[in-house]
Each structure stands twice: as C-alpha cells, then as structure tokens.
Coordinates of C-alpha atoms in Angstrom, one line a residue:
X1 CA -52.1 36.4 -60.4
X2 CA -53.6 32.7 -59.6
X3 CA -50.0 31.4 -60.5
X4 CA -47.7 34.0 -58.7
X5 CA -50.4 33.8 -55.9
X6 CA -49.6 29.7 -55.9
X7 CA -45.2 30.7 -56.3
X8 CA -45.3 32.6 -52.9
X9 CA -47.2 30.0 -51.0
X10 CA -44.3 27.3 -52.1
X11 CA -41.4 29.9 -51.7
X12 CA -43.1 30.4 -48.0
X13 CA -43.5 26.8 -47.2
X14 CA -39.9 26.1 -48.5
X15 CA -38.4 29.0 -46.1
X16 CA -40.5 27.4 -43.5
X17 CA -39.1 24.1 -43.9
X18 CA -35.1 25.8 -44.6
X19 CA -35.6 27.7 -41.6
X20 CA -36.8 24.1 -39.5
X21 CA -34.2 22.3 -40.6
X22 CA -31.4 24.8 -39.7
X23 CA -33.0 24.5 -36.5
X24 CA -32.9 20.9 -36.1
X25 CA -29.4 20.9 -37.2
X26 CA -28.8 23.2 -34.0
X27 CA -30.9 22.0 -31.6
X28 CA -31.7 18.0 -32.6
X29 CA -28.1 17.1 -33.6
X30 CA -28.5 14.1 -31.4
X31 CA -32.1 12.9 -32.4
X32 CA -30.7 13.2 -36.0
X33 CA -28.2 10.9 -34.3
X34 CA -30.0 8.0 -33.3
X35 CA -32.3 8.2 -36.2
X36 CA -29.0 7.1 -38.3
X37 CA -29.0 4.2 -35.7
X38 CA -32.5 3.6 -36.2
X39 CA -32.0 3.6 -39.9
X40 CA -29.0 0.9 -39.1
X41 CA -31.3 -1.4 -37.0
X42 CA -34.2 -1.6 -40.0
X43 CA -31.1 -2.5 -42.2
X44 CA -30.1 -5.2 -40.2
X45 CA -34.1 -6.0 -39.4
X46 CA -34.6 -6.5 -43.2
X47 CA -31.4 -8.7 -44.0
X48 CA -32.4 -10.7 -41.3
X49 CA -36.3 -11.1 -42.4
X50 CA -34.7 -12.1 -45.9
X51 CA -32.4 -14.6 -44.8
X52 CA -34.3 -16.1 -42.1
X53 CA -33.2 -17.5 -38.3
X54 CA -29.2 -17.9 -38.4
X55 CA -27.3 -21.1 -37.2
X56 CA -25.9 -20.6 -34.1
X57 CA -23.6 -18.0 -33.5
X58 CA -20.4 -17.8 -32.0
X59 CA -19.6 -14.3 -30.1
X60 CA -16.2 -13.4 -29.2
X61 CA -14.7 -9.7 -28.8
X62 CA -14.4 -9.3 -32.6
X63 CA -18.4 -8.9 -32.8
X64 CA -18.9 -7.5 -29.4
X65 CA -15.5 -4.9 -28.3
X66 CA -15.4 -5.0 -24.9
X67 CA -14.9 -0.7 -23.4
X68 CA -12.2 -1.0 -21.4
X69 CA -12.5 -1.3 -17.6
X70 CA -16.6 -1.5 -18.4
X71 CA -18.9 -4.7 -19.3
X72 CA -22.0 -3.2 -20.3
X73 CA -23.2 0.1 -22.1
X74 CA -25.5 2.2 -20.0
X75 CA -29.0 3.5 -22.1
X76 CA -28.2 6.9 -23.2
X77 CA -30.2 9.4 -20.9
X78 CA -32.1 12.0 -22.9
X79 CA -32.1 15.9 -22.0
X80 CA -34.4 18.4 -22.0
X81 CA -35.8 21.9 -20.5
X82 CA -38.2 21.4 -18.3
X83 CA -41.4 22.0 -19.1
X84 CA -42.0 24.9 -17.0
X85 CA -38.7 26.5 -17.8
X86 CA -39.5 26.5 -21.8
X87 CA -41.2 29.2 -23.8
X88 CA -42.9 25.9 -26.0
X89 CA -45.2 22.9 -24.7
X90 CA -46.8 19.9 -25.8
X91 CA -50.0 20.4 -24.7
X92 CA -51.2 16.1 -26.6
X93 CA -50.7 13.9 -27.1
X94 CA -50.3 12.9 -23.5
X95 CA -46.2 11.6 -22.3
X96 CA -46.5 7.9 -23.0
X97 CA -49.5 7.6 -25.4
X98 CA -49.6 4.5 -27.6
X99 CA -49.8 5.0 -31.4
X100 CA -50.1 2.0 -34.0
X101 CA -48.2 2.3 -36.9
X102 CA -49.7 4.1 -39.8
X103 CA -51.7 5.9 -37.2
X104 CA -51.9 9.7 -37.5
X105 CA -50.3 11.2 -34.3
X106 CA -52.1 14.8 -33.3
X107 CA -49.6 17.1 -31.7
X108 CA -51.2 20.7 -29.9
X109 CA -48.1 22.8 -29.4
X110 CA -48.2 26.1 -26.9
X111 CA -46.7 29.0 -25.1
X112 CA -47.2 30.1 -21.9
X113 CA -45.6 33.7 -22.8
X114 CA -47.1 36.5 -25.4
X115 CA -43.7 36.2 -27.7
X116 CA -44.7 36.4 -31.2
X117 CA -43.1 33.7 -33.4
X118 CA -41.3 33.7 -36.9
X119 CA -42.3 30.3 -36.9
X120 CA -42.6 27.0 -34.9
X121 CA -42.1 23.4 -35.5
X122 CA -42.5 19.8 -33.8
X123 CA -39.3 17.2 -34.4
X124 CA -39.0 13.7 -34.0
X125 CA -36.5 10.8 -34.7
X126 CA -39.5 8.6 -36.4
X127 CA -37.5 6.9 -39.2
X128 CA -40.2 7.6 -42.2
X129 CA -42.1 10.5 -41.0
X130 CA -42.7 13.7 -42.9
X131 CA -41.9 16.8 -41.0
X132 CA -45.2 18.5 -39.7
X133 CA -45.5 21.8 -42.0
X134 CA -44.2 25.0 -39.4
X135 CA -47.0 26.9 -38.4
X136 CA -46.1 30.9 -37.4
X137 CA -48.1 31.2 -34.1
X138 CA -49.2 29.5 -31.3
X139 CA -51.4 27.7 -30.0
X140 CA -50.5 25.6 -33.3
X141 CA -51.8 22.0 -34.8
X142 CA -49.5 19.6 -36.6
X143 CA -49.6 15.7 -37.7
X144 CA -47.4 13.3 -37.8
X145 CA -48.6 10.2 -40.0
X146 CA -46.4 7.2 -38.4
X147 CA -45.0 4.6 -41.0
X148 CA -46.4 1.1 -41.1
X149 CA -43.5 -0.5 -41.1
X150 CA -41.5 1.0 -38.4
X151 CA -40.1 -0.5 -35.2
X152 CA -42.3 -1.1 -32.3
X153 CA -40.5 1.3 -29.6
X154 CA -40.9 4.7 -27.5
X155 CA -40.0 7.6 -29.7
X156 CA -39.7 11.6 -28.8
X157 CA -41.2 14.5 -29.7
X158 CA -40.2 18.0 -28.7
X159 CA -41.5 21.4 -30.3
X160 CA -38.6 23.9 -31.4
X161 CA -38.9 27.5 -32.8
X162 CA -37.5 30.5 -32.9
X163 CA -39.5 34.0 -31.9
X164 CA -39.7 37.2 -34.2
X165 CA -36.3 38.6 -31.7
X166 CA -34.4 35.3 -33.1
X167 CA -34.5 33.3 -29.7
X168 CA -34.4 29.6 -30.2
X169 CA -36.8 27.7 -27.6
X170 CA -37.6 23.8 -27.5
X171 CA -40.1 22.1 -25.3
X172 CA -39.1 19.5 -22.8
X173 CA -39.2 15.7 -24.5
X174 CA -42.5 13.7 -24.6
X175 CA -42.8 10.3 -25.7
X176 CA -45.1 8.3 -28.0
X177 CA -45.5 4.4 -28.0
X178 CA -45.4 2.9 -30.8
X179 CA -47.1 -0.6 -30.8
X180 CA -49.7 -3.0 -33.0
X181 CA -52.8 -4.1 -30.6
X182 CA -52.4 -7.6 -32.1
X183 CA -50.0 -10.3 -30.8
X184 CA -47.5 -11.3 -32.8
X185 CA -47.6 -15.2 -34.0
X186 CA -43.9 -15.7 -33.9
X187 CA -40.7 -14.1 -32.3
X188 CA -37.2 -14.8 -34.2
X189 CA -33.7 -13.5 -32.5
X190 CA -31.6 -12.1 -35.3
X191 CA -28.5 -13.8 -33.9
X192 CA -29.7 -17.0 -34.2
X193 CA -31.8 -19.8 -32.3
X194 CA -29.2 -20.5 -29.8
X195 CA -26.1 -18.1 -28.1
X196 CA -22.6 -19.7 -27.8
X197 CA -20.0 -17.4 -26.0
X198 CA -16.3 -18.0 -26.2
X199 CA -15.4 -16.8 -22.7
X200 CA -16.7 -15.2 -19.5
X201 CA -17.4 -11.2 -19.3
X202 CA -18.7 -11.0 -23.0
X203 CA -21.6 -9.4 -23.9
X204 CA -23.8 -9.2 -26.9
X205 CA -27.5 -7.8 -27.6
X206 CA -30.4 -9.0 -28.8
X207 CA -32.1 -8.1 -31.5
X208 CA -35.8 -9.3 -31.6
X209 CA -38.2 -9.7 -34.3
X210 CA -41.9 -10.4 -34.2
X211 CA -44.0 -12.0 -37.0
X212 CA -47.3 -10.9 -37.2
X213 CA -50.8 -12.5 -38.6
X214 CA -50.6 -10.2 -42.0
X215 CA -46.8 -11.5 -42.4
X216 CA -45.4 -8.8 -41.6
X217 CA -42.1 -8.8 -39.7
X218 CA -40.7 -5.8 -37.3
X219 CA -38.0 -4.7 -34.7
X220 CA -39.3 -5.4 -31.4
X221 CA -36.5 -5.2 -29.5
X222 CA -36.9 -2.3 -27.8
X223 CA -40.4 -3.0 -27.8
X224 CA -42.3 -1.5 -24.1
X225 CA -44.4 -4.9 -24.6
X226 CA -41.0 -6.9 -24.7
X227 CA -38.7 -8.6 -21.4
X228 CA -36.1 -10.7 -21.0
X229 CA -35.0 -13.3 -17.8
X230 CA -32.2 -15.3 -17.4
X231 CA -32.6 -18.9 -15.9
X232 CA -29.8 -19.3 -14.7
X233 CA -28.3 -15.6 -13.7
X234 CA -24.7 -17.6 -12.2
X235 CA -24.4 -18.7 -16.1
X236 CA -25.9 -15.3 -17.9
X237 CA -27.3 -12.4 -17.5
X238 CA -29.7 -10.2 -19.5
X239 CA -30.6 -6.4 -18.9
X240 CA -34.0 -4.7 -19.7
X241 CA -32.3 -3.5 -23.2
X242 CA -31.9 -7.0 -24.0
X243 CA -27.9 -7.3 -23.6
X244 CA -26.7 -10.9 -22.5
X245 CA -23.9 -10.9 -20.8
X246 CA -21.7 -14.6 -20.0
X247 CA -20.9 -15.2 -16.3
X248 CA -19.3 -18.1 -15.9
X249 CA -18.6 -21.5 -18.0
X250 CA -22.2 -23.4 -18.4
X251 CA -25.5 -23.5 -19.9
X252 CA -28.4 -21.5 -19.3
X253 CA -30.9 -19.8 -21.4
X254 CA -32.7 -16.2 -22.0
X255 CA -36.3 -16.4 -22.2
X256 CA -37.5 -13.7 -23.9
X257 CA -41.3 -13.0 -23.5
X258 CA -43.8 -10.5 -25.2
X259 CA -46.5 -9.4 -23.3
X260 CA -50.5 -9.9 -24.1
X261 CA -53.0 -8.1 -22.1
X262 CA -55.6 -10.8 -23.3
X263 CA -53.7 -13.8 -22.3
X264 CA -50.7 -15.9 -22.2
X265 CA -47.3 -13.8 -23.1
X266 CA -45.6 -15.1 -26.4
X267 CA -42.2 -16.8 -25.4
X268 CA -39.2 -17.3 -27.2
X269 CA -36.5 -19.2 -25.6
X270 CA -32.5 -18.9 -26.7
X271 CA -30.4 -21.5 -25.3
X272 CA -26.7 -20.0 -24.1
X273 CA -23.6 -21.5 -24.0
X274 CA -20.4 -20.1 -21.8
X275 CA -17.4 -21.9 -23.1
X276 CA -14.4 -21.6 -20.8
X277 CA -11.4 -19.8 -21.7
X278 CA -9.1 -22.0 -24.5
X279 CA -6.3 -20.6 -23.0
X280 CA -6.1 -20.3 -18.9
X281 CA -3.9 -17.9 -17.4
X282 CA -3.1 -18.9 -13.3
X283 CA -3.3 -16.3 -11.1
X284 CA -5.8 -14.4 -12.4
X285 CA -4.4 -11.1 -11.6
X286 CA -1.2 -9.8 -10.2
X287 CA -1.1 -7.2 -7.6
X288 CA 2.9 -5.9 -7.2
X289 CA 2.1 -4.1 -4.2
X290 CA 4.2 -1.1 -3.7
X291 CA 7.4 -0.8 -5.7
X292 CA 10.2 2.1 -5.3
X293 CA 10.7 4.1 -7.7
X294 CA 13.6 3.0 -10.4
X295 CA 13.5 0.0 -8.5
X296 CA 11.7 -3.7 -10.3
X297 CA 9.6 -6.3 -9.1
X298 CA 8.6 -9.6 -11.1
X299 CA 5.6 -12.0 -10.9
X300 CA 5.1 -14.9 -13.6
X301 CA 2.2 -16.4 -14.9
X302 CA 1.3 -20.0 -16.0
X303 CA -0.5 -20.2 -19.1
X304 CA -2.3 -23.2 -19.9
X305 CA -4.2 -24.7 -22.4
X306 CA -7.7 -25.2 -21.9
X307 CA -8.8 -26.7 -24.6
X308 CA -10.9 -30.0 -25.4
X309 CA -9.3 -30.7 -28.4
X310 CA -7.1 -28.7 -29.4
X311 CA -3.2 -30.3 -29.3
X312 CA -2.0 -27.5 -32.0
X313 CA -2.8 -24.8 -30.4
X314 CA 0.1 -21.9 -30.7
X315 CA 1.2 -18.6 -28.8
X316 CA 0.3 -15.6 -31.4
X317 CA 0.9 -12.7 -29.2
X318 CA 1.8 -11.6 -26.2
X319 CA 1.4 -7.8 -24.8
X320 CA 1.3 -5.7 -21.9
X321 CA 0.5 -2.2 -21.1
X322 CA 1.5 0.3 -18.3
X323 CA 4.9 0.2 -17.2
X324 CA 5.5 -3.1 -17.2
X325 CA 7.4 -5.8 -19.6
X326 CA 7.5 -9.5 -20.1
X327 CA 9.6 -12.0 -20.8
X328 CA 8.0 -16.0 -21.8
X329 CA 9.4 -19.3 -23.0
X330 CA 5.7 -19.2 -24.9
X331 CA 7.2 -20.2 -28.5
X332 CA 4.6 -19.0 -31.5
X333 CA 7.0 -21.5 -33.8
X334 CA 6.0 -24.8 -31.3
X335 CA 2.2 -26.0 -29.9
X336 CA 1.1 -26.2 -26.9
X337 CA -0.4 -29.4 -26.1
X338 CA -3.5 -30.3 -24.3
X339 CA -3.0 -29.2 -20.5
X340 CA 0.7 -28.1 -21.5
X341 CA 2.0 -24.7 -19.8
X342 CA 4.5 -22.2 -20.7
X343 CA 5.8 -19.5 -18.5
X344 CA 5.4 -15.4 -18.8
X345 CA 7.2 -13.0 -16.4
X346 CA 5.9 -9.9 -15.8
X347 CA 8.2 -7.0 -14.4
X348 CA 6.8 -3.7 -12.8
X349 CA 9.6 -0.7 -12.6
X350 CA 7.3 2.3 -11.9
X351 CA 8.8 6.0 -12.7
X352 CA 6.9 7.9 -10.7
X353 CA 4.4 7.8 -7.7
X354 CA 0.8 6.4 -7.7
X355 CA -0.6 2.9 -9.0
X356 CA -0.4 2.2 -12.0
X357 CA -3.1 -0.4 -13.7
X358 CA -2.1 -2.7 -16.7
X359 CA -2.8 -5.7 -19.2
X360 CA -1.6 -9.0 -20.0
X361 CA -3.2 -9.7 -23.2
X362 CA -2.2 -13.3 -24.7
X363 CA -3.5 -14.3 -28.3
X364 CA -3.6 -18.1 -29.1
X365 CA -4.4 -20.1 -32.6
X366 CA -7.8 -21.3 -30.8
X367 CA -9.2 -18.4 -30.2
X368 CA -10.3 -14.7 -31.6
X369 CA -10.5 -13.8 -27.9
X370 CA -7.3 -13.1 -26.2
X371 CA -7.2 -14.1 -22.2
X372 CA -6.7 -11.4 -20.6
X373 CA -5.1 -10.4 -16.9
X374 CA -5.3 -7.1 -14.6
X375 CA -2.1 -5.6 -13.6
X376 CA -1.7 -3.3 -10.7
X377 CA 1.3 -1.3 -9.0
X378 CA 2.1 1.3 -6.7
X379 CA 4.9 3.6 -6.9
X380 CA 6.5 4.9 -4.2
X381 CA 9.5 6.7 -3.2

C-alpha cells in the first residue's frame, strides 16, 4: 500500500508538471524565447571569462548587420493582462524586489474570483531555476531557488493556470532584481579594452562583465546597477542597453560605470575609434526629383579612395536596388590609388507612380564594409 501510495504521488506530480509545461508552451512561447538568448549570453559570458580581455576589436557590418532603413534595435516591450483584468495575481514578492543569487525567491499567488482550479503554476525565464511544483488551489505558495551563477538583471514572473472548465488565465508580469550587495573589484568588456569602428552609422553592444571578491565573474550588462555615457556624443553614442553607436570620424570614449550605494561608482573606461570611410562616395545621396514615367534621368557619383595607406585598393562590387542601374569605369582588374576617383552613373526610369527609394552599395579590397548611398525618385505621369 506504502509503495502504490508513493506511485500516485509521482504519477500526480508528473501530470502536474506535463500539464505546466503544455501551458507554458502556449502561453510563455516568448519567455522560453529569450531564455534561449539568455542561455546564448552565459555562453558567450563563459568563453570570454576563459580567454580573458580581447585585443581590440575591429567592428564592421559583418559583426554588427545593420536593419535596413534603422540604426538601432529598440528593447523588446513585454505584454501582459493587467492585473485587474486577470483571474491570477502575484500577491509578493513586491514588482521590482531585489534577490541575490542563490537566494530563495517566495512567490504568494491569488485569485480574486471563486473559480476552482485543475492546477496553477508560477513561470519564469531564470536560466537554472527549477519550476515551482503546481499547486491545485489558491491562495497557493511556491519557491523559486535562484542560481548563483546567473546574470545580474531584471527577470519576470507571471502565474499561469488553467480552472476545472479548462480556461487558461496568466497574471500580469512582475519583476525581480537580481543583484549581489557587494561591489564588484573589476569590470571587463567582452569586446575588448578598446572599440575601433570602420565607418560612421555602425553599431555594436556591449557586453559587461564584473569580477567579484570571491572570483567569481558574471554578466552585468543588463545589470539595473549598471550605466553607460559617452564623452564625446558628436563622436559616439551609447544607449541605456549599452549599444554604441559611431557618429562621425574621431575619438571618444564610453565610460561605463557601476553603481555603489556606499561610495564611489566602479568605472571602466573603453576608448573608441570612428575611422572614416576607406572608400568616399561624393554626393552623399542622389535625389532624381520627379521623373515621367518610361522616361530616364542620370546622376553620377565620384568614388574616391580614402584611405591612409592603401595604394592597392580595388572595386569588388558594385550594386543598386529599386529601379535604377549603373554604369562605372570602376575596374575590379586595376587599383585605385590613394585620392584616385573613378566614375559611377546612376539612371532612374520609374514604371509606375510614387517614389521610389534605392541603394548604391560599392565593395572595395580595404574594407568588409561597403559605402553605401540613398537613392530616391518620383514617378509621375
């Protein structure tokens, strides 16, 4: 009896947990999401710690892909009922509590209506953690026992079940900080102690580790305790998230500083770079203005080289998109010398009415980056 008595109690907790997952697969597709990019940034967190701080890195679109028409990548905005519309609540921890890792988080879950539950869970995108068991009514108890090692960052929570009709419900999002109460001794960016950009308009993030007393090295770069500043915002740029973006040809530098509530904040400081294009391209855009229909217009463009050194340097490619063509004396089978030019014409012949935006994309032997222009036409009748 003691061992069939011990079989149901497994079977039960196993439904439990099928019956939560199937749940989370419906409801927390995008928390299972990010945790796979959570899982990516402890990857990349320990190959750094192992390796130590790079050499200085060169960035050019082939790390960074530029979105076209876009420089920068907003922070994904996260949904959820709100609180008074759902049948589940978080009563605690309180939104925006701070946890240290390997502390035990407490999580009071409860309903404001008299539904009777088949069972009801909490979820969360902790890399590490154990799901909480389900519990089959509310008000309901569950842990969460946060791993030591994990990044220092805001992560959510949410409550999900499903009643005894078979109604799904989750709770709005709350979150829970995750942060040690000690200062770290040392910060390290993953990228390397200093930032060289190829060109203008890239853009690259940072990711931040701190060292800590007990050796111990983790992500901080999403860290609430964390912020970055440019000195020189004409030169570079840097967001809250930590994404530096180049400006214009110079030097500059990203400080980027972690908070103490005891004291001075602990600074690292990455020196930046903005090379200039290798390859110039004069104007810098061509407008066509408005163009009948079947009808062509041509603008050229003088591409020059740029470079400090570089008296080989050759025409790979050159492309265009929209409805336009070119034509060059660019030849990929001679170099271009230092402050030599060649010639590219660019013909517009729209086919129907409205404008029309394009791209001159030219790839040289300097570069990985291409220099790129911004076409534009109207078609009229």
């Amino acid at each position: 009896m003691l061992q069939r008595s011990e079989n149901t109690m497994v079977a039960r907790r196993v439904c439990g947990k099928l019956l939560t997952y199937g749940l989370i697969a419906i409801l927390g597709v995008s928390a299972a999401a990010q945790s796979l990019g959570e899982l990516a940034r402890e990857e990349r967190q320990k190959k750094a710690s192992q390796s130590g701080v790079a050499s200085p890195k060169v960035f050019s679109n082939l790390d960074n892909p530029p979105a076209q028409g876009t420089t920068s990548t907003p922070p994904t905005t996260r949904h959820a009922m709100p609180a008074g519309e759902s049948l589940l609540q978080i009563d605690s921890p309180a939104d925006g509590t701070v946890f240290n890792p390997g502390q035990t988080v407490r999580v009071r879950v409860t309903s404001q209506t008299g539904h009777v539950w088949s069972f009801v869970d909490v979820g969360s995108d902790i890399p590490g953690a154990l799901l909480a068991e389900p519990a089959y009514s509310v008000p309901a108890d569950f842990s969460i026992t946060i791993p030591s090692d994990i990044s220092l960052r805001r992560y959510p929570l949410r409550a999900m079940g499903r009643t005894a009709a078979g109604e799904l419900a989750e709770s709005a999002y709350i979150e829970i900080d995750v942060e040690r109460l000690d200062m770290p001794v040392s910060l390290s960016q993953v990228n390397g102690n200093s930032l060289i950009f190829e060109a203008p308009g890239q853009t690259v993030p940072l990711l931040t580790l701190a060292t800590f007393s007990d050796g111990q090295v983790l992500d901080v770069s999403e860290s609430s305790h964390l912020s970055f500043y440019s000195t020189d915002t004409k030169i570079v740029t840097v967001d809250e998230t930590g994404a530096v973006t180049a400006v214009e040809t110079g030097a500059a530098a990203i400080i980027i500083s972690y908070k103490n509530p005891n004291g001075p904040a602990r600074e690292l400081r990455i020196p930046v770079t903005v090379l200039r294009f290798e390859l110039g391209l004069t104007p810098s855009a061509l407008d066509f203005g408005k163009v009948p229909i079947g009808k062509s217009a041509s603008l050229t463009v003088i591409a020059t080289n740029n470079s400090v050194s570089d008296s080989q340097m050759r025409i790979k490619a050159i492309t265009v998109t929209g409805p336009y063509r070119e034509t060059d004396n660019c030849s990929s089978s001679s170099v271009l010398a230092l402050d030599a030019s060649c010639l590219i014409t660019v013909t517009f012949t729209p086919t129907a009415e409205g404008r029309f935006p394009g791209t001159l994309s030219i790839s040289n032997s300097s570069s990985s980056l291409p220099s790129e222009i911004l076409l534009t036409g109207v078609g009229v009748k």
